[in-house]
Coordinates of C-alpha atoms in Angstrom, one line a residue:
X11 CA -5.5 37.9 -9.6
X12 CA -4.0 34.5 -10.6
X13 CA -6.4 31.7 -11.2
X14 CA -5.9 28.6 -9.1
X15 CA -7.5 25.2 -9.5
X16 CA -9.5 24.1 -6.5
X17 CA -10.9 20.6 -6.2
X18 CA -13.0 21.7 -3.2
X19 CA -14.4 25.1 -2.1
X20 CA -12.1 27.3 -0.1
X21 CA -14.3 26.9 3.0
X22 CA -16.4 23.8 3.6
X23 CA -18.7 22.8 6.4
X24 CA -19.1 19.0 5.9
X25 CA -20.3 17.0 8.9
X26 CA -18.0 14.0 8.8
X27 CA -19.8 12.5 11.8
X28 CA -23.3 12.7 10.4
X29 CA -23.4 9.0 9.5
X30 CA -20.5 8.0 11.7
X31 CA -21.9 4.6 12.7
X32 CA -22.6 3.8 9.0
X33 CA -19.1 4.7 7.9
X34 CA -17.4 3.1 10.9
X35 CA -19.6 0.0 10.7
X36 CA -18.7 -0.3 7.0
X37 CA -15.0 -0.2 7.9
X38 CA -15.4 -2.9 10.6
X39 CA -17.5 -5.1 8.2
X40 CA -14.9 -4.7 5.5
X41 CA -12.1 -5.8 7.9
X42 CA -14.0 -8.8 9.2
X43 CA -15.0 -9.8 5.6
X44 CA -11.3 -9.5 4.6
X45 CA -10.2 -11.8 7.4
X46 CA -12.9 -14.4 6.3
X47 CA -11.7 -14.1 2.7
X48 CA -8.1 -14.6 3.6
X49 CA -8.7 -17.7 5.6
X50 CA -11.3 -19.2 3.3
X51 CA -10.2 -18.4 -0.2
X52 CA -6.5 -17.9 0.7
X53 CA -4.0 -15.7 -1.1
X54 CA -2.7 -16.5 -4.6
X55 CA 0.9 -16.6 -3.6
X56 CA 3.5 -15.9 -6.2
X57 CA 6.8 -17.7 -6.7
X58 CA 8.4 -15.8 -3.8
X59 CA 6.0 -17.4 -1.3
X60 CA 5.2 -20.7 -3.1
X61 CA 8.7 -21.8 -4.1
X62 CA 10.0 -22.3 -7.6
X63 CA 13.0 -21.7 -9.9
X64 CA 14.6 -18.6 -11.2
X65 CA 16.5 -18.8 -14.5
X66 CA 18.8 -16.0 -15.6
X67 CA 19.2 -15.5 -19.3
X68 CA 21.7 -13.5 -21.3
X69 CA 21.8 -12.7 -25.0
X70 CA 23.3 -10.4 -27.5
X71 CA 19.7 -9.9 -28.9
X72 CA 17.4 -7.5 -27.2
X73 CA 14.9 -9.1 -24.8
X74 CA 11.4 -9.5 -26.2
X75 CA 9.2 -10.2 -23.1
X76 CA 6.2 -10.9 -25.3
X77 CA 8.1 -13.4 -27.5
X78 CA 9.5 -15.1 -24.4
X79 CA 6.0 -15.4 -22.9
X80 CA 4.5 -16.9 -26.1
X81 CA 7.4 -19.4 -26.3
X82 CA 6.7 -20.5 -22.8
X83 CA 2.9 -20.6 -23.0
X84 CA 2.8 -24.3 -23.7
X85 CA 5.3 -25.3 -20.9
X86 CA 3.9 -27.6 -18.3
X87 CA 4.9 -25.5 -15.4
X88 CA 3.0 -23.4 -12.9
X89 CA 3.0 -19.6 -13.0
X90 CA 5.7 -18.0 -15.3
X91 CA 7.1 -14.5 -14.6
X92 CA 9.4 -12.8 -17.0
X93 CA 11.3 -9.6 -16.1
X94 CA 14.0 -7.7 -18.1
X95 CA 17.0 -6.7 -16.0
X96 CA 18.7 -3.3 -16.5
X97 CA 22.1 -2.4 -15.0
X98 CA 24.5 0.4 -16.0
X99 CA 27.4 -2.0 -15.8
X100 CA 26.0 -4.2 -18.6
X101 CA 27.7 -4.0 -22.0
X102 CA 25.7 -2.6 -24.9
X103 CA 25.1 -6.0 -26.3
X104 CA 24.4 -7.7 -23.0
X105 CA 20.6 -8.2 -22.5
X106 CA 19.5 -10.0 -19.4
X107 CA 16.2 -11.4 -18.2
X108 CA 14.9 -13.2 -15.1
X109 CA 12.4 -16.0 -15.6
X110 CA 10.6 -17.3 -12.6
X111 CA 8.8 -20.6 -12.6
X112 CA 6.5 -21.9 -9.9
X113 CA 6.1 -25.5 -9.2
X114 CA 2.9 -27.2 -10.4
X115 CA 0.1 -28.1 -7.9
X116 CA 1.1 -31.1 -5.9
X117 CA 4.9 -30.7 -6.5
X118 CA 7.4 -29.2 -4.2
X119 CA 9.8 -28.0 -6.9
X120 CA 10.3 -27.4 -10.6
X121 CA 11.6 -30.6 -12.2
X122 CA 14.8 -30.7 -14.3
X123 CA 12.7 -31.8 -17.3
X124 CA 10.6 -28.6 -17.1
X125 CA 13.7 -26.4 -16.8
X126 CA 15.2 -28.2 -19.9
X127 CA 11.9 -27.6 -21.7
X128 CA 12.0 -23.9 -20.9
X129 CA 15.6 -23.6 -22.1
X130 CA 14.9 -25.4 -25.4
X131 CA 11.8 -23.2 -26.0
X132 CA 13.8 -20.0 -25.5
X133 CA 16.7 -21.2 -27.7
X134 CA 14.3 -21.9 -30.5
X135 CA 13.4 -18.2 -30.7
X136 CA 16.9 -16.9 -29.8
X137 CA 19.8 -19.2 -30.6
X138 CA 22.3 -16.8 -29.0
X139 CA 20.6 -17.0 -25.6
X140 CA 22.5 -18.5 -22.6
X141 CA 21.6 -19.5 -19.1
X142 CA 24.3 -18.3 -16.6
X143 CA 22.4 -19.4 -13.5
X144 CA 19.5 -21.5 -12.4
X145 CA 18.4 -21.1 -8.7
X146 CA 15.6 -22.8 -6.8
X147 CA 13.6 -21.6 -3.8
X148 CA 12.2 -24.5 -1.8
X149 CA 9.0 -24.5 0.4
X150 CA 11.0 -23.9 3.6
X151 CA 12.6 -20.7 2.3
X152 CA 9.1 -19.6 1.0
X153 CA 7.6 -20.1 4.5
X154 CA 10.5 -18.0 6.0
X155 CA 9.7 -15.3 3.4
X156 CA 6.0 -15.3 4.5
X157 CA 7.0 -14.9 8.1
X158 CA 9.5 -12.2 7.3
X159 CA 6.9 -10.3 5.3
X160 CA 4.4 -10.4 8.1
X161 CA 6.9 -9.3 10.6
X162 CA 7.9 -6.4 8.4
X163 CA 4.4 -5.1 8.2
X164 CA 3.9 -5.5 11.9
X165 CA 7.2 -3.8 12.7
X166 CA 6.2 -0.9 10.5
X167 CA 2.8 -0.5 12.2
X168 CA 4.5 -0.8 15.7
X169 CA 7.0 1.9 14.7
X170 CA 4.2 4.2 13.6
X171 CA 2.3 3.5 16.8
X172 CA 5.3 4.6 18.9
X173 CA 5.9 7.7 16.8
X174 CA 2.4 9.0 17.0
X175 CA 2.2 8.1 20.7
X176 CA 5.3 10.2 21.4
X177 CA 4.3 13.0 19.1
X178 CA 0.7 13.3 20.3
X179 CA -1.2 11.1 22.8
X180 CA -2.1 7.5 23.1
X181 CA -5.6 8.0 21.8
X182 CA -4.2 9.5 18.5
X183 CA -1.8 6.5 18.2
X184 CA -4.6 4.0 18.6
X185 CA -6.8 5.8 16.0
X186 CA -3.9 6.0 13.6
X187 CA -2.8 2.3 13.9
X188 CA -6.4 1.2 13.6
X189 CA -6.8 3.1 10.4
X190 CA -3.5 1.6 9.1
X191 CA -4.6 -1.9 10.0
X192 CA -7.9 -1.2 8.1
X193 CA -6.0 -0.1 5.0
X194 CA -3.7 -3.1 4.9
X195 CA -6.3 -5.7 5.9
X196 CA -8.9 -4.6 3.3
X197 CA -6.2 -4.4 0.6
X198 CA -5.1 -7.9 1.3
X199 CA -8.8 -9.0 1.4
X200 CA -9.4 -7.6 -2.1
X201 CA -6.3 -9.5 -3.3
X202 CA -7.8 -12.7 -1.8
X203 CA -11.2 -12.0 -3.3
X204 CA -10.0 -11.6 -6.8
X205 CA -7.1 -14.0 -6.4
X206 CA -4.6 -11.5 -7.6
X207 CA -1.0 -12.7 -7.4
X208 CA 0.6 -11.9 -4.0
X209 CA 4.4 -11.7 -3.9
X210 CA 7.2 -9.6 -2.3
X211 CA 6.4 -6.6 -4.4
X212 CA 2.9 -6.5 -2.9
X213 CA 4.5 -6.6 0.6
X214 CA 6.6 -3.5 -0.5
X215 CA 3.3 -1.8 -1.6
X216 CA 1.7 -2.6 1.8
X217 CA 4.7 -1.0 3.6
X218 CA 4.4 2.0 1.3
X219 CA 0.7 2.3 2.1
X220 CA 1.5 2.5 5.8
X221 CA 3.8 5.5 5.2
X222 CA 1.3 7.2 2.8
X223 CA -1.7 6.8 5.1
X224 CA 0.1 7.9 8.3
X225 CA 1.3 11.1 6.5
X226 CA -2.3 12.2 6.0
X227 CA -3.4 11.3 9.4
X228 CA -0.5 13.0 11.2
X229 CA -1.2 16.3 9.3
X230 CA -4.8 16.3 10.4
X231 CA -4.0 15.3 14.0
X232 CA -1.4 18.1 14.2
X233 CA -4.0 20.6 13.1
X234 CA -6.4 19.1 15.6
X235 CA -3.8 19.6 18.4
X236 CA -3.4 23.2 17.3
X237 CA -7.2 23.7 17.5
X238 CA -7.4 22.1 20.9
X239 CA -5.3 24.9 22.2
X240 CA -7.1 27.6 20.1
X241 CA -10.8 26.6 20.8
X242 CA -10.7 25.5 24.5
X243 CA -14.5 25.4 25.0
X244 CA -15.5 23.9 21.6
X245 CA -16.9 20.3 21.9
X246 CA -14.5 17.7 20.6
X247 CA -16.8 16.5 17.8
X248 CA -17.3 20.0 16.4
X249 CA -13.6 20.6 16.6
X250 CA -12.8 17.4 14.7
X251 CA -15.2 18.4 12.0
X252 CA -13.6 21.9 11.8
X253 CA -10.1 20.3 11.6
X254 CA -11.2 17.9 8.8
X255 CA -12.7 20.7 6.8
X256 CA -9.7 23.0 7.3
X257 CA -7.4 20.2 5.9
X258 CA -9.8 18.8 3.3
X259 CA -8.3 20.7 0.3
X260 CA -4.9 19.4 1.1
X261 CA -6.1 15.9 1.7
X262 CA -8.0 15.8 -1.6
X263 CA -5.2 17.4 -3.6
X264 CA -2.6 15.0 -2.3
X265 CA -4.8 11.9 -2.9
X266 CA -5.9 13.1 -6.4
X267 CA -2.4 13.8 -7.7
X268 CA -1.0 10.5 -6.2
X269 CA -4.0 8.5 -7.7
X270 CA -3.5 10.0 -11.2
X271 CA 0.2 9.2 -11.2
X272 CA -0.5 5.6 -10.1
X273 CA -3.3 5.2 -12.6
X274 CA -0.9 6.1 -15.5
X275 CA 1.6 3.6 -14.2
X276 CA -1.2 1.0 -13.9
X277 CA -2.3 1.5 -17.5
X278 CA 1.1 1.9 -19.2
X279 CA 3.6 0.4 -16.7
X280 CA 3.2 -3.2 -17.9
X281 CA 2.6 -6.5 -16.1
X282 CA 5.7 -6.5 -14.0
X283 CA 4.6 -3.6 -11.7
X284 CA 0.8 -3.8 -12.2
X285 CA 0.1 -5.8 -9.0
X286 CA 2.3 -3.3 -7.0
X287 CA 0.5 -0.3 -8.5
X288 CA -2.9 -1.8 -8.0
X289 CA -2.2 -2.3 -4.3
X290 CA -1.0 1.3 -4.1
X291 CA -4.2 2.6 -5.8
X292 CA -6.2 0.7 -3.2
X293 CA -4.0 2.2 -0.5
X294 CA -4.6 5.8 -1.6
X295 CA -8.4 5.4 -1.7
X296 CA -8.6 3.4 1.6
X297 CA -6.0 5.6 3.3
X298 CA -8.0 8.8 2.5
X299 CA -11.2 7.2 3.6
X300 CA -9.8 5.8 6.9
X301 CA -8.2 9.1 7.8
X302 CA -11.5 11.0 7.4
X303 CA -13.9 8.4 8.7
X304 CA -12.1 5.9 10.9
X305 CA -9.1 7.4 12.8
X306 CA -11.1 10.4 14.0
X307 CA -14.0 8.3 15.0
X308 CA -11.8 6.2 17.3
X309 CA -10.2 9.3 18.9
X310 CA -13.7 10.7 19.5
X311 CA -14.8 7.5 21.1
X312 CA -11.7 7.3 23.4
X313 CA -11.8 11.0 24.2
X314 CA -8.9 13.4 24.6
X315 CA -7.6 14.9 27.9
X316 CA -8.0 18.6 27.4
X317 CA -7.0 19.7 30.9
X318 CA -3.5 20.8 30.1
X319 CA -4.1 22.1 26.5
X320 CA -3.9 25.7 27.7
X321 CA -0.3 25.0 28.9
X322 CA 0.8 23.2 25.8
X323 CA -0.3 25.2 22.7
X324 CA 0.1 23.4 19.5
X325 CA 3.3 24.1 17.7
X326 CA 3.8 21.0 15.7
X327 CA 5.9 20.6 12.5
X328 CA 2.8 20.7 10.3
X329 CA 0.9 23.4 12.2
X330 CA 1.4 25.9 9.4
X331 CA 0.6 23.6 6.5
X332 CA -1.5 25.5 4.0
X333 CA -4.7 23.5 3.7

């Protein structure tokens, strides 16, 4: 018999509702605390949202991000972000980087003197470097980006609400979206608490978190719908516990493998993607927690109409998922 790794026993009987008011209360407290942190401490917006200047560099010498950063360490600008650009169309001796400078506190834009200072510092370590383009993002554009980012997250949540509502029932949709709001809000709250840089890549991470979290929730809800038809007399609370235990192996395996992959990226991926990966790590942990302890709690509170379950047996896409 082939040996298989199991992170949890083949059959479990965990009561996920044993301390439901503690877990649910913790989630509500974390959401309220996140809102307070966002409005009191604020987010440490990156150049995308604060405005600044982007300088494109080209050179026949390979880009050394560390050397660039050391050369610009004494520049009297705000935050400095350096990213090497790769493109299959580049020549073998064409090395491109993007340098983003944010304006200093109290200033609306990066001054020409600062830009000249940056160019001189880079030319000192690489005489072959050129600056094909210099572009500035003003405060107005930054505000538009903030609005667009917020609308993108809200549109994603609304689309998921509609999908779950059509696929299941409105109680499931409310539970799912509440769990998604919990995941995104607590993630943003942690960014506010530790003042981690918040830019467009973090918005991309938040949208990815929405998709990851709803995947877990939909699989569990689909199994729940199947059990509603299978166990017609079983109390809803017991049935939800049964469903969570049946899918627990799949939930833990998915979360663990995703977390390990992201952890490797966080350690070895470098500064450019570290904020994105950190947000994803939070999303994996929070998404698994909210699926097990928040979404189901809300469905239990709202109740489910079981009068027609005998007429509509569960035959969802994920009904045969091996958990």
